[in-house]
Tab-separated table of C-alpha atoms in Angstrom:
chain	number	residue	atom	x	y	z
A	21	MET	CA	13.237	13.552	-34.937
A	22	PRO	CA	12.548	11.594	-32.165
A	23	GLY	CA	14.576	12.118	-28.736
A	24	LEU	CA	14.453	12.035	-25.010
A	25	MET	CA	11.482	14.256	-24.583
A	26	GLY	CA	9.503	12.893	-27.651
A	27	GLY	CA	9.384	10.248	-29.995
A	28	ASP	CA	7.096	7.072	-29.923
A	29	SER	CA	5.406	5.944	-26.770
A	30	GLU	CA	3.499	2.646	-25.524
A	31	ASP	CA	0.445	4.678	-26.538
A	32	GLY	CA	1.103	4.661	-30.206
A	33	PRO	CA	3.555	6.455	-32.571
A	34	GLY	CA	3.655	10.061	-32.343
A	35	ASP	CA	0.693	10.195	-30.049
A	36	GLY	CA	0.781	13.676	-28.247
A	37	GLY	CA	-2.719	13.650	-26.907
A	38	PRO	CA	-3.653	13.953	-23.395
A	39	VAL	CA	-3.673	10.763	-21.185
A	40	SER	CA	-7.130	9.478	-20.696
A	41	ARG	CA	-8.768	8.302	-17.462
A	42	GLU	CA	-9.056	4.804	-18.678
A	43	GLU	CA	-5.195	4.612	-19.590
A	44	PHE	CA	-4.306	6.025	-16.210
A	45	ALA	CA	-6.822	3.617	-14.332
A	46	HIS	CA	-5.027	0.618	-16.266
A	47	ALA	CA	-1.384	2.125	-15.279
A	48	LEU	CA	-2.445	2.049	-11.711
A	49	ALA	CA	-4.294	-1.294	-12.042
A	50	ALA	CA	-0.953	-2.591	-13.103
A	51	LEU	CA	0.869	-1.401	-10.012
A	52	GLY	CA	-1.935	-3.204	-7.850
A	53	GLY	CA	-2.103	-3.040	-3.866
A	54	PHE	CA	-4.863	-0.274	-3.129
A	55	GLU	CA	-7.361	-0.408	-0.570
A	56	PRO	CA	-11.069	-0.117	-1.503
A	57	SER	CA	-11.133	3.697	-0.664
A	58	PRO	CA	-7.650	4.603	-1.545
A	59	ALA	CA	-5.885	7.343	0.317
A	60	VAL	CA	-3.266	8.903	-2.016
A	61	ALA	CA	-0.645	11.763	-1.485
A	62	VAL	CA	1.008	13.174	-4.484
A	63	GLY	CA	4.263	15.282	-4.669
A	64	VAL	CA	3.506	18.489	-6.414
A	65	SER	CA	6.182	20.858	-7.605
A	66	GLY	CA	3.835	22.974	-9.911
A	67	GLY	CA	5.483	21.540	-13.179
A	68	GLY	CA	3.332	20.127	-16.056
A	69	ASP	CA	4.138	16.610	-14.923
A	70	SER	CA	2.983	16.756	-11.340
A	71	VAL	CA	0.030	18.938	-12.198
A	72	ALA	CA	-1.157	16.324	-14.760
A	73	LEU	CA	-0.742	13.620	-12.206
A	74	VAL	CA	-3.030	15.540	-9.996
A	75	LEU	CA	-5.661	15.871	-12.281
A	76	LEU	CA	-5.614	12.232	-13.293
A	77	LEU	CA	-5.504	11.253	-9.488
A	78	ARG	CA	-8.399	13.473	-8.642
A	79	HIS	CA	-10.607	11.714	-10.839
A	80	TRP	CA	-9.274	8.231	-9.948
A	81	VAL	CA	-9.855	8.723	-6.263
A	82	ALA	CA	-13.123	10.485	-6.446
A	83	GLU	CA	-14.400	7.415	-8.615
A	84	ARG	CA	-13.418	4.920	-5.711
A	85	GLY	CA	-14.537	7.042	-2.615
A	86	GLY	CA	-10.975	7.883	-1.917
A	87	SER	CA	-9.070	10.903	-0.784
A	88	LEU	CA	-6.129	12.973	-2.283
A	89	LEU	CA	-3.478	15.122	-0.579
A	90	ALA	CA	-1.130	17.278	-2.551
A	91	LEU	CA	2.403	17.894	-1.033
A	92	THR	CA	4.993	20.754	-2.158
A	93	VAL	CA	8.423	20.698	-0.959
A	94	ASP	CA	9.859	24.446	-0.840
A	95	HIS	CA	13.462	23.602	-1.051
A	96	GLY	CA	14.258	27.375	-0.275
A	97	LEU	CA	17.107	27.252	-2.939
A	98	ARG	CA	15.771	30.357	-4.909
A	99	PRO	CA	14.152	33.650	-3.469
A	100	GLU	CA	10.986	33.009	-5.430
A	101	SER	CA	10.425	29.198	-4.408
A	102	ALA	CA	8.108	30.204	-1.404
A	103	GLY	CA	5.768	32.304	-3.790
A	104	GLU	CA	5.822	29.359	-6.096
A	105	ALA	CA	4.801	27.036	-3.690
A	106	ALA	CA	2.002	29.180	-2.426
A	107	ALA	CA	0.952	29.669	-6.006
A	108	VAL	CA	0.924	25.908	-6.158
A	109	GLY	CA	-1.480	25.909	-3.114
A	110	ARG	CA	-3.783	28.310	-4.783
A	111	ALA	CA	-3.982	26.115	-7.818
A	112	MET	CA	-4.632	22.800	-5.831
A	113	ALA	CA	-7.625	24.983	-4.094
A	114	ARG	CA	-9.213	25.645	-7.540
A	115	LEU	CA	-8.943	22.178	-8.081
A	116	GLY	CA	-10.513	21.124	-4.722
A	117	VAL	CA	-7.426	19.169	-3.660
A	118	PRO	CA	-6.048	19.669	-0.057
A	119	HIS	CA	-2.709	20.888	0.068
A	120	ARG	CA	0.454	21.292	2.332
A	121	ILE	CA	3.765	23.083	1.766
A	122	LEU	CA	6.616	21.320	3.283
A	123	ARG	CA	9.945	23.410	3.899
A	124	TRP	CA	13.520	22.119	3.733
A	125	ASP	CA	15.116	24.156	6.615
A	126	GLY	CA	18.526	24.504	7.845
A	127	ALA	CA	21.984	24.850	6.054
A	128	LYS	CA	22.121	23.779	2.499
A	129	PRO	CA	25.421	21.936	1.058
A	130	SER	CA	27.796	23.893	-1.465
A	131	ALA	CA	28.159	20.754	-3.508
A	132	GLY	CA	25.741	18.052	-4.574
A	133	ILE	CA	22.761	20.213	-3.965
A	134	GLN	CA	20.487	18.462	-6.256
A	135	ALA	CA	21.285	15.249	-4.539
A	136	ALA	CA	20.866	16.768	-1.240
A	137	ALA	CA	17.556	18.116	-2.300
A	138	ARG	CA	16.317	15.011	-3.521
A	139	THR	CA	17.050	13.247	-0.317
A	140	ALA	CA	15.491	15.978	1.562
A	141	ARG	CA	12.350	16.012	-0.412
A	142	HIS	CA	11.690	12.104	-0.027
A	143	ARG	CA	12.154	12.511	3.745
A	144	LEU	CA	9.851	15.227	4.163
A	145	LEU	CA	7.308	13.985	1.823
A	146	GLY	CA	7.622	10.445	3.612
A	147	ALA	CA	7.085	12.080	7.046
A	148	ALA	CA	3.898	13.950	5.737
A	149	CYS	CA	2.310	10.806	4.492
A	150	ALA	CA	3.270	8.823	7.624
A	151	GLU	CA	1.739	11.969	9.741
A	152	ALA	CA	-1.314	11.851	7.593
A	153	GLY	CA	-1.944	7.913	7.666
A	154	ILE	CA	-1.390	7.721	3.886
A	155	LEU	CA	0.315	4.606	2.571
A	156	HIS	CA	0.635	5.670	-1.114
A	157	LEU	CA	2.887	8.544	-2.385
A	158	ALA	CA	2.522	9.281	-6.053
A	159	LEU	CA	5.371	10.913	-7.797
A	160	ALA	CA	5.173	12.018	-11.496
A	161	HIS	CA	8.289	10.634	-12.950
A	162	HIS	CA	7.523	9.778	-16.560
A	163	ARG	CA	8.655	7.960	-19.453
A	164	ASP	CA	11.556	10.456	-20.710
A	165	ASP	CA	12.817	10.774	-16.931
A	166	GLN	CA	13.138	7.021	-17.026
A	167	ALA	CA	15.085	7.350	-20.162
A	168	GLU	CA	17.430	10.035	-18.711
A	169	THR	CA	17.848	7.938	-15.653
A	170	VAL	CA	19.061	4.894	-17.806
A	171	LEU	CA	21.413	7.298	-19.592
A	172	LEU	CA	23.038	8.873	-16.582
A	173	ARG	CA	23.716	5.488	-14.845
A	174	LEU	CA	24.892	3.850	-18.214
A	175	ALA	CA	27.566	6.818	-18.100
A	176	ARG	CA	28.438	6.143	-14.595
A	177	GLY	CA	29.127	2.523	-15.292
A	178	SER	CA	26.022	1.176	-13.437
A	179	GLY	CA	25.122	-2.528	-13.643
A	180	ILE	CA	21.838	-4.230	-13.896
A	181	ASP	CA	20.252	-2.211	-10.652
A	182	GLY	CA	21.175	1.072	-12.174
A	183	LEU	CA	20.269	0.229	-15.792
A	184	ALA	CA	16.583	-0.967	-14.291
A	185	GLY	CA	16.069	2.898	-13.590
A	186	MET	CA	13.292	3.903	-11.422
A	187	ALA	CA	10.817	1.124	-10.153
A	188	PRO	CA	7.229	1.896	-10.573
A	189	VAL	CA	6.417	0.808	-7.095
A	190	ARG	CA	8.959	0.552	-4.115
A	191	ALA	CA	8.939	0.637	-0.275
A	192	ASP	CA	10.199	3.785	1.587
A	193	GLY	CA	9.989	3.110	5.167
A	194	ALA	CA	6.204	2.866	5.823
A	195	VAL	CA	5.159	4.751	2.559
A	196	ARG	CA	4.660	2.801	-0.748
A	197	VAL	CA	6.097	5.376	-3.528
A	198	ILE	CA	4.305	4.609	-6.763
A	199	ARG	CA	5.320	6.016	-10.162
A	200	PRO	CA	2.037	5.482	-12.488
A	201	LEU	CA	3.175	7.921	-15.441
A	202	LEU	CA	6.448	6.143	-16.359
A	203	ARG	CA	4.746	4.876	-19.682
A	204	PHE	CA	3.781	8.215	-20.662
A	205	SER	CA	5.831	10.928	-22.315
A	206	HIS	CA	6.160	14.453	-21.108
A	207	GLU	CA	4.377	15.811	-24.091
A	208	ARG	CA	1.398	13.764	-23.275
A	209	LEU	CA	1.132	15.084	-19.642
A	210	LEU	CA	1.441	18.577	-21.038
A	211	ALA	CA	-1.205	17.909	-23.234
A	212	THR	CA	-3.204	16.716	-20.209
A	213	CYS	CA	-2.647	19.978	-18.407
A	214	ARG	CA	-4.214	21.814	-21.320
A	215	ALA	CA	-6.903	19.599	-21.891
A	216	GLY	CA	-7.767	20.384	-18.245
A	217	GLY	CA	-7.382	24.064	-18.676
A	218	VAL	CA	-4.729	24.347	-15.960
A	219	ASP	CA	-1.331	26.252	-16.106
A	220	TRP	CA	1.938	24.853	-14.716
A	221	ILE	CA	5.407	26.279	-13.674
A	222	GLU	CA	8.424	25.803	-15.687
A	223	ASP	CA	11.606	24.966	-13.272
A	224	PRO	CA	14.519	26.857	-14.572
A	225	SER	CA	16.966	24.218	-13.260
A	226	ASN	CA	15.478	21.717	-15.846
A	227	SER	CA	17.449	23.894	-18.631
A	228	ASN	CA	20.284	24.806	-16.445
A	229	PRO	CA	23.564	23.207	-18.225
A	230	ARG	CA	25.243	22.794	-14.545
A	231	PHE	CA	23.084	19.687	-14.171
A	232	ALA	CA	23.701	16.416	-15.935
A	233	ARG	CA	20.127	15.883	-16.832
A	234	ALA	CA	19.653	19.292	-18.352
A	235	ARG	CA	22.747	18.440	-20.762
A	236	LEU	CA	21.089	15.213	-21.813
A	237	ARG	CA	17.970	17.113	-22.996
A	238	ALA	CA	19.946	19.444	-24.938
A	239	ALA	CA	21.292	16.584	-26.753
A	240	ARG	CA	18.218	14.781	-27.228
A	241	GLU	CA	18.043	15.204	-31.147
A	242	THR	CA	21.491	13.556	-31.603
A	243	LEU	CA	20.648	10.800	-29.148
A	244	GLY	CA	17.521	10.057	-30.873
A	245	GLY	CA	19.097	9.921	-34.167
A	246	GLU	CA	21.348	7.152	-32.899
A	247	GLY	CA	18.441	5.072	-31.679
A	248	LEU	CA	18.573	6.141	-28.075
A	249	ASP	CA	15.085	7.534	-27.855
A	250	ALA	CA	12.977	7.476	-24.778
A	251	GLY	CA	11.210	4.039	-25.957
A	252	ARG	CA	14.428	2.039	-26.596
A	253	LEU	CA	15.894	3.267	-23.362
A	254	GLY	CA	12.671	2.257	-21.540
A	255	GLU	CA	12.849	-1.416	-23.033
A	256	VAL	CA	16.451	-1.487	-21.724
A	257	ALA	CA	15.157	-0.561	-18.197
A	258	ARG	CA	12.310	-3.061	-18.405
A	259	ARG	CA	14.395	-5.905	-19.175
A	260	ALA	CA	17.093	-4.876	-16.599
A	261	GLY	CA	14.253	-4.310	-13.930
A	262	ARG	CA	13.336	-8.171	-14.747
A	263	ALA	CA	16.978	-9.441	-14.240
A	264	ARG	CA	16.952	-7.241	-10.878
A	265	ALA	CA	13.990	-8.839	-9.559
A	266	ALA	CA	15.167	-12.283	-10.061
A	267	LEU	CA	18.372	-11.237	-8.269
A	268	GLU	CA	16.729	-9.784	-5.315
A	269	GLN	CA	14.499	-12.760	-5.095
A	270	ALA	CA	17.554	-15.237	-4.877
A	271	THR	CA	19.094	-12.911	-2.391
A	272	ALA	CA	15.981	-12.759	-0.302
A	273	ALA	CA	15.980	-16.537	-0.159
A	274	LEU	CA	19.907	-16.531	0.914
A	275	LEU	CA	19.060	-14.107	3.779
A	276	ALA	CA	16.198	-16.058	4.686
A	277	GLU	CA	18.562	-18.965	5.235
A	278	ALA	CA	21.641	-17.251	6.592
A	279	ALA	CA	20.573	-13.996	8.187
A	280	THR	CA	19.613	-13.561	12.014
A	281	VAL	CA	18.535	-9.899	12.873
A	282	HIS	CA	19.071	-9.213	16.818
A	283	PRO	CA	16.918	-6.830	18.314
A	284	GLU	CA	19.803	-4.701	19.719
A	285	GLY	CA	20.456	-3.703	16.237
A	286	TRP	CA	23.155	-6.185	14.707
A	287	ILE	CA	22.864	-9.242	12.277
A	288	THR	CA	24.727	-12.505	11.956
A	289	LEU	CA	25.265	-14.348	8.719
A	290	ALA	CA	25.518	-18.175	8.836
A	291	PRO	CA	28.962	-18.534	6.636
A	292	ALA	CA	27.917	-21.968	4.922
A	293	PRO	CA	25.342	-20.598	2.956
A	294	LEU	CA	27.148	-17.635	2.063
A	295	ARG	CA	30.107	-19.429	0.801
A	296	ALA	CA	27.860	-21.924	-1.169
A	297	ALA	CA	25.952	-19.171	-2.960
A	298	PRO	CA	26.678	-17.649	-6.475
A	299	LEU	CA	29.067	-14.862	-5.841
A	300	GLU	CA	26.597	-12.035	-6.905
A	301	ILE	CA	24.144	-13.369	-4.620
A	302	ALA	CA	26.406	-13.759	-1.747
A	303	LEU	CA	27.557	-10.178	-2.419
A	304	ARG	CA	24.165	-8.644	-2.521
A	305	ALA	CA	23.347	-10.533	0.666
A	306	LEU	CA	26.363	-9.144	2.451
A	307	GLY	CA	25.620	-5.568	1.052
A	308	ALA	CA	21.972	-5.878	2.549
A	309	ALA	CA	23.321	-6.570	5.769
A	310	LEU	CA	25.545	-3.600	5.983
A	311	ALA	CA	22.873	-1.302	4.683
A	312	ALA	CA	20.235	-2.385	7.291
A	313	VAL	CA	22.764	-1.958	10.004
A	314	GLY	CA	24.895	0.996	8.764
A	315	GLY	CA	22.215	2.874	7.035
A	316	PRO	CA	21.783	4.279	3.650
A	317	ALA	CA	24.546	7.146	4.499
A	318	TYR	CA	27.174	4.681	3.942
A	319	PRO	CA	26.905	3.164	0.363
A	320	VAL	CA	29.461	0.478	-0.310
A	321	ARG	CA	31.124	0.084	-3.588
A	322	ASP	CA	31.249	-3.450	-5.136
A	323	GLU	CA	35.220	-3.811	-4.859
A	324	ALA	CA	35.029	-3.288	-1.202
A	325	LEU	CA	32.282	-5.735	-0.784
A	326	GLU	CA	34.213	-8.303	-2.895
A	327	ARG	CA	37.377	-7.765	-0.809
A	328	LEU	CA	35.433	-8.180	2.502
A	329	LEU	CA	33.617	-11.207	1.191
A	330	ASP	CA	37.002	-12.795	-0.069
A	331	GLY	CA	38.134	-12.089	3.542
A	332	LEU	CA	35.257	-13.768	5.342
A	333	LYS	CA	35.522	-16.899	3.052
A	334	ASP	CA	39.353	-17.368	3.724
A	335	GLY	CA	39.501	-16.061	7.290
A	336	GLN	CA	41.980	-13.344	6.301
A	337	GLY	CA	41.647	-9.796	5.499
A	338	GLY	CA	40.581	-8.622	8.765
A	339	ALA	CA	37.765	-11.118	9.221
A	340	LYS	CA	39.006	-12.633	12.350
A	341	THR	CA	40.064	-9.105	14.036
A	342	GLY	CA	37.367	-7.286	12.352
A	343	ALA	CA	36.917	-5.086	9.309
A	344	THR	CA	35.050	-1.902	9.190
A	345	LEU	CA	32.961	-1.113	6.107
A	346	GLY	CA	29.485	0.910	5.463
A	347	GLY	CA	29.636	2.259	8.933
A	348	CYS	CA	29.910	-1.387	10.322
A	349	VAL	CA	32.199	-3.836	12.179
A	350	VAL	CA	32.135	-7.039	10.302
A	351	ARG	CA	34.294	-10.086	11.719
A	352	MET	CA	33.593	-13.743	12.314
A	353	ARG	CA	32.221	-14.460	16.004
A	354	ARG	CA	31.278	-17.797	17.354
A	355	GLY	CA	31.270	-19.412	13.704
A	356	ALA	CA	29.155	-16.687	12.293
A	357	VAL	CA	29.748	-13.532	10.482
A	358	MET	CA	28.844	-10.565	12.898
A	359	VAL	CA	27.619	-7.141	11.224
A	360	ALA	CA	27.485	-4.589	13.925
A	361	ARG	CA	27.407	-0.798	13.934
A	362	GLU	CA	30.659	0.896	14.051
A	363	PRO	CA	31.003	2.950	17.222
A	364	VAL	CA	32.823	5.915	15.947
A	365	ALA	CA	30.233	6.071	13.343
A	366	VAL	CA	27.616	6.939	15.998
A	367	THR	CA	27.783	10.557	16.775
A	368	GLU	CA	23.902	11.721	17.037
A	369	ARG	CA	22.838	13.368	20.422
A	370	PRO	CA	19.605	14.802	20.125
A	371	THR	CA	17.556	16.048	22.963
A	372	VAL	CA	14.070	14.778	23.234
A	373	ALA	CA	11.334	16.102	25.461
A	374	PRO	CA	9.262	13.588	27.688
A	375	GLY	CA	6.746	11.556	25.669
A	376	GLY	CA	8.598	12.682	22.579
A	377	THR	CA	9.683	10.151	19.673
A	378	ILE	CA	12.634	10.020	17.568
A	379	ARG	CA	14.357	8.179	14.705
A	380	TRP	CA	17.962	7.674	16.246
A	381	ASP	CA	20.854	6.799	14.191
A	382	GLY	CA	18.624	5.677	11.162
A	383	ARG	CA	18.201	2.155	12.923
A	384	PHE	CA	15.965	2.669	16.024
A	385	ASP	CA	12.442	4.108	16.627
A	386	LEU	CA	12.635	5.489	20.108
A	387	ARG	CA	10.013	6.842	22.508
A	388	VAL	CA	10.840	8.654	25.617
A	389	SER	CA	8.403	8.004	28.339
A	390	PRO	CA	6.506	11.089	29.516
A	391	GLY	CA	7.479	10.209	33.207
A	392	HIS	CA	10.559	12.241	32.743
A	393	CYS	CA	10.936	15.404	34.658
A	394	ARG	CA	12.582	17.230	31.786
A	395	PRO	CA	14.214	16.555	28.385
A	396	VAL	CA	16.641	13.823	27.778
A	397	THR	CA	19.476	13.370	25.472
A	398	VAL	CA	19.627	10.007	23.162
A	399	ALA	CA	23.270	8.757	22.812
A	400	ALA	CA	25.394	5.830	22.111
A	401	LEU	CA	26.167	4.038	25.205
A	402	GLY	CA	29.717	3.936	24.949
A	403	ALA	CA	32.303	1.561	26.809
A	404	GLU	CA	32.035	3.689	30.084
A	405	GLY	CA	28.284	3.703	30.041
A	406	TRP	CA	28.195	-0.089	29.405
A	407	ARG	CA	30.402	-0.728	32.358
A	408	GLU	CA	28.326	1.667	34.651
A	409	TRP	CA	25.049	0.186	33.522
A	410	ALA	CA	26.380	-3.551	33.994
A	411	GLY	CA	27.675	-2.641	37.541
A	412	ARG	CA	24.020	-1.860	38.377
A	413	GLN	CA	22.737	-5.185	37.524
A	414	ALA	CA	22.722	-8.742	38.763
A	415	PRO	CA	25.189	-10.905	36.759
A	416	LYS	CA	22.193	-12.834	35.296
A	417	GLY	CA	20.650	-9.791	34.008
A	418	VAL	CA	23.635	-8.426	31.925
A	419	PRO	CA	23.258	-9.970	28.199
A	420	ASP	CA	26.307	-11.342	26.318
A	421	LEU	CA	26.570	-9.031	23.623
A	422	PRO	CA	29.493	-7.871	21.152
A	423	VAL	CA	31.576	-5.061	22.271
A	424	PRO	CA	30.546	-2.823	19.328
A	425	VAL	CA	26.781	-3.808	19.892
A	426	ARG	CA	27.172	-2.971	23.541
A	427	GLU	CA	28.769	0.563	22.554
A	428	THR	CA	26.097	1.602	20.091
A	429	LEU	CA	23.032	0.968	21.986
A	430	PRO	CA	20.775	3.805	22.184
A	431	SER	CA	20.791	5.260	25.840
A	432	LEU	CA	19.367	8.082	27.791
A	433	TRP	CA	21.094	10.511	29.731
A	434	SER	CA	20.854	13.638	31.707
A	435	GLY	CA	24.073	15.680	31.189
A	436	THR	CA	26.533	12.966	32.645
A	437	ASP	CA	23.964	10.936	34.544
A	438	LEU	CA	22.957	7.636	32.788
A	439	LEU	CA	19.092	7.148	32.907
A	440	GLY	CA	18.644	3.910	31.293
A	441	VAL	CA	19.096	1.743	28.294
A	442	PRO	CA	15.782	1.030	26.764
A	443	MET	CA	16.924	-1.791	24.365
A	444	ILE	CA	17.976	-3.946	27.277
A	445	GLY	CA	15.493	-5.616	29.460
A	446	MET	CA	12.818	-3.911	27.409
A	447	CYS	CA	9.257	-4.100	28.352
A	448	TYR	CA	6.101	-2.442	26.977
A	449	GLY	CA	4.340	-1.561	30.006
A	450	PHE	CA	4.012	1.148	32.464
A	451	ASP	CA	6.520	2.422	35.178
A	452	ALA	CA	6.461	1.448	38.849
A	453	ASP	CA	3.701	3.892	39.372
A	454	GLY	CA	1.328	2.643	36.709
A	455	GLN	CA	1.152	6.165	35.569
A	456	HIS	CA	3.461	6.341	32.624
A	457	PRO	CA	4.537	4.235	29.697
A	458	VAL	CA	8.167	3.136	29.807
A	459	ASP	CA	10.803	4.194	27.559
A	460	ARG	CA	11.167	2.256	24.542
A	461	ALA	CA	13.444	1.464	21.539
A	462	ARG	CA	12.845	-0.709	18.650
A	463	PHE	CA	15.361	-1.780	16.051
A	464	CYS	CA	13.600	-0.790	12.329
A	465	PRO	CA	16.311	-0.411	9.702
A	466	LEU	CA	15.390	1.749	6.715
A	467	SER	CA	16.968	-0.981	4.558
A	468	SER	CA	15.164	-4.163	5.203
A	469	LEU	CA	16.500	-7.592	4.557
A	470	GLY	CA	14.041	-9.930	2.916
A	471	ARG	CA	12.016	-9.488	-0.147
A	472	PRO	CA	10.806	-6.301	-1.245
A	473	ALA	CA	7.466	-5.054	0.540
A	474	PHE	CA	5.854	-4.326	-2.735
A	475	THR	CA	6.020	-5.578	-6.197
A	476	VAL	CA	8.413	-4.237	-8.313
A	477	VAL	CA	8.459	-6.225	-11.592
A	478	SER	CA	5.619	-7.297	-13.877
A	479	ASP	CA	6.793	-8.232	-17.269
A	480	ARG	CA	3.287	-9.323	-18.195
A	481	ASP	CA	2.011	-5.679	-17.533
A	482	GLY	CA	5.100	-4.082	-19.041
A	483	ILE	CA	6.250	-2.270	-15.699
A	484	ILE	CA	9.644	-2.372	-14.114
């Protein structure tokens, strides 16, 4: 009986044979956006799906004169994980594929461990790609993973965005995450490994009933008997993805008209286009502004967005005095909707060596000048810091910024001594002696406004 982990695929009813190079090349061509000699990284857990992806990518990049780098994240959650990561490295060496192990260090949460591990994995993989100068990061999610994702989100009451499942292409900072296996079943990927004469590691968490995905796999026969097989759920995701793309395009058009992004890390929205837009599009635009300023650590529920938008439209609900949501302060300022970082939410105080770079508060790319004699602390400027800095300047040199923006600017400190505020009066030259580049900070939110950087929907090609 067909189910979540089997059943009909786009490749033909009951076809459990290996994925051919031609099929895989067609799947990548549908994603598009590759340079003539593509440099690709691939996340490899050692499981059959990711090993099959390495086999397929190895031939694909070789035919095009490209390069492939395999990346394995050792989460350190099981005693044997380090040995398994090393075994993956040896397997990659036998295939002639360069390999790196990325370790998730530090304390692990006691709850929500899978979500935390997933976040850490994406962060480590993205950083490794950026370090290697690689744009494309390939992940091995397949048709059955997509079906499970749709079911999980359906159970949680997700809307269009959730039911669209995993996109085959999405931008993650400077990295282009691709999922070229979404049209192929798990069984076909295992057959690809067998045909290539390579083994794989079975992750015990895949069958651990503590996790929702494992419980769904255990129920696959019942679900398949009711018509909820992987093929049907994939169709749900494809259609929802098409609707999501249309909503994203309309939201991008509204933001292009209404939003102004300020280099100090805040956004203003013209209220007239926001009021005139359909409710769903206005909510998405407001949510995008909150995500860009507040960061992904502060997801906002639909109900809270609706209350905020209602308050902004009628001038009530804290719209004049300031509401806080998603790590942001939102209020009307000089006829526009101001979205600024909430001062109490900015708590990072990292120490950075001279010449070092850092991503601060999830919003700013900051570089400390090598001209400093010792490491400096990066922290929010705060009210006292603003008064001290402004007192050093000529009146014309003090910008007219909202109070929350002033207090959340990145600033450099040595103990209690304020060294500077790189965002204000920022230049890109050298210090007075002409020896060292000056301190620099650039607002670069992880969640962009505007259109997605890469195509996420192609109904013609049958991808999400």
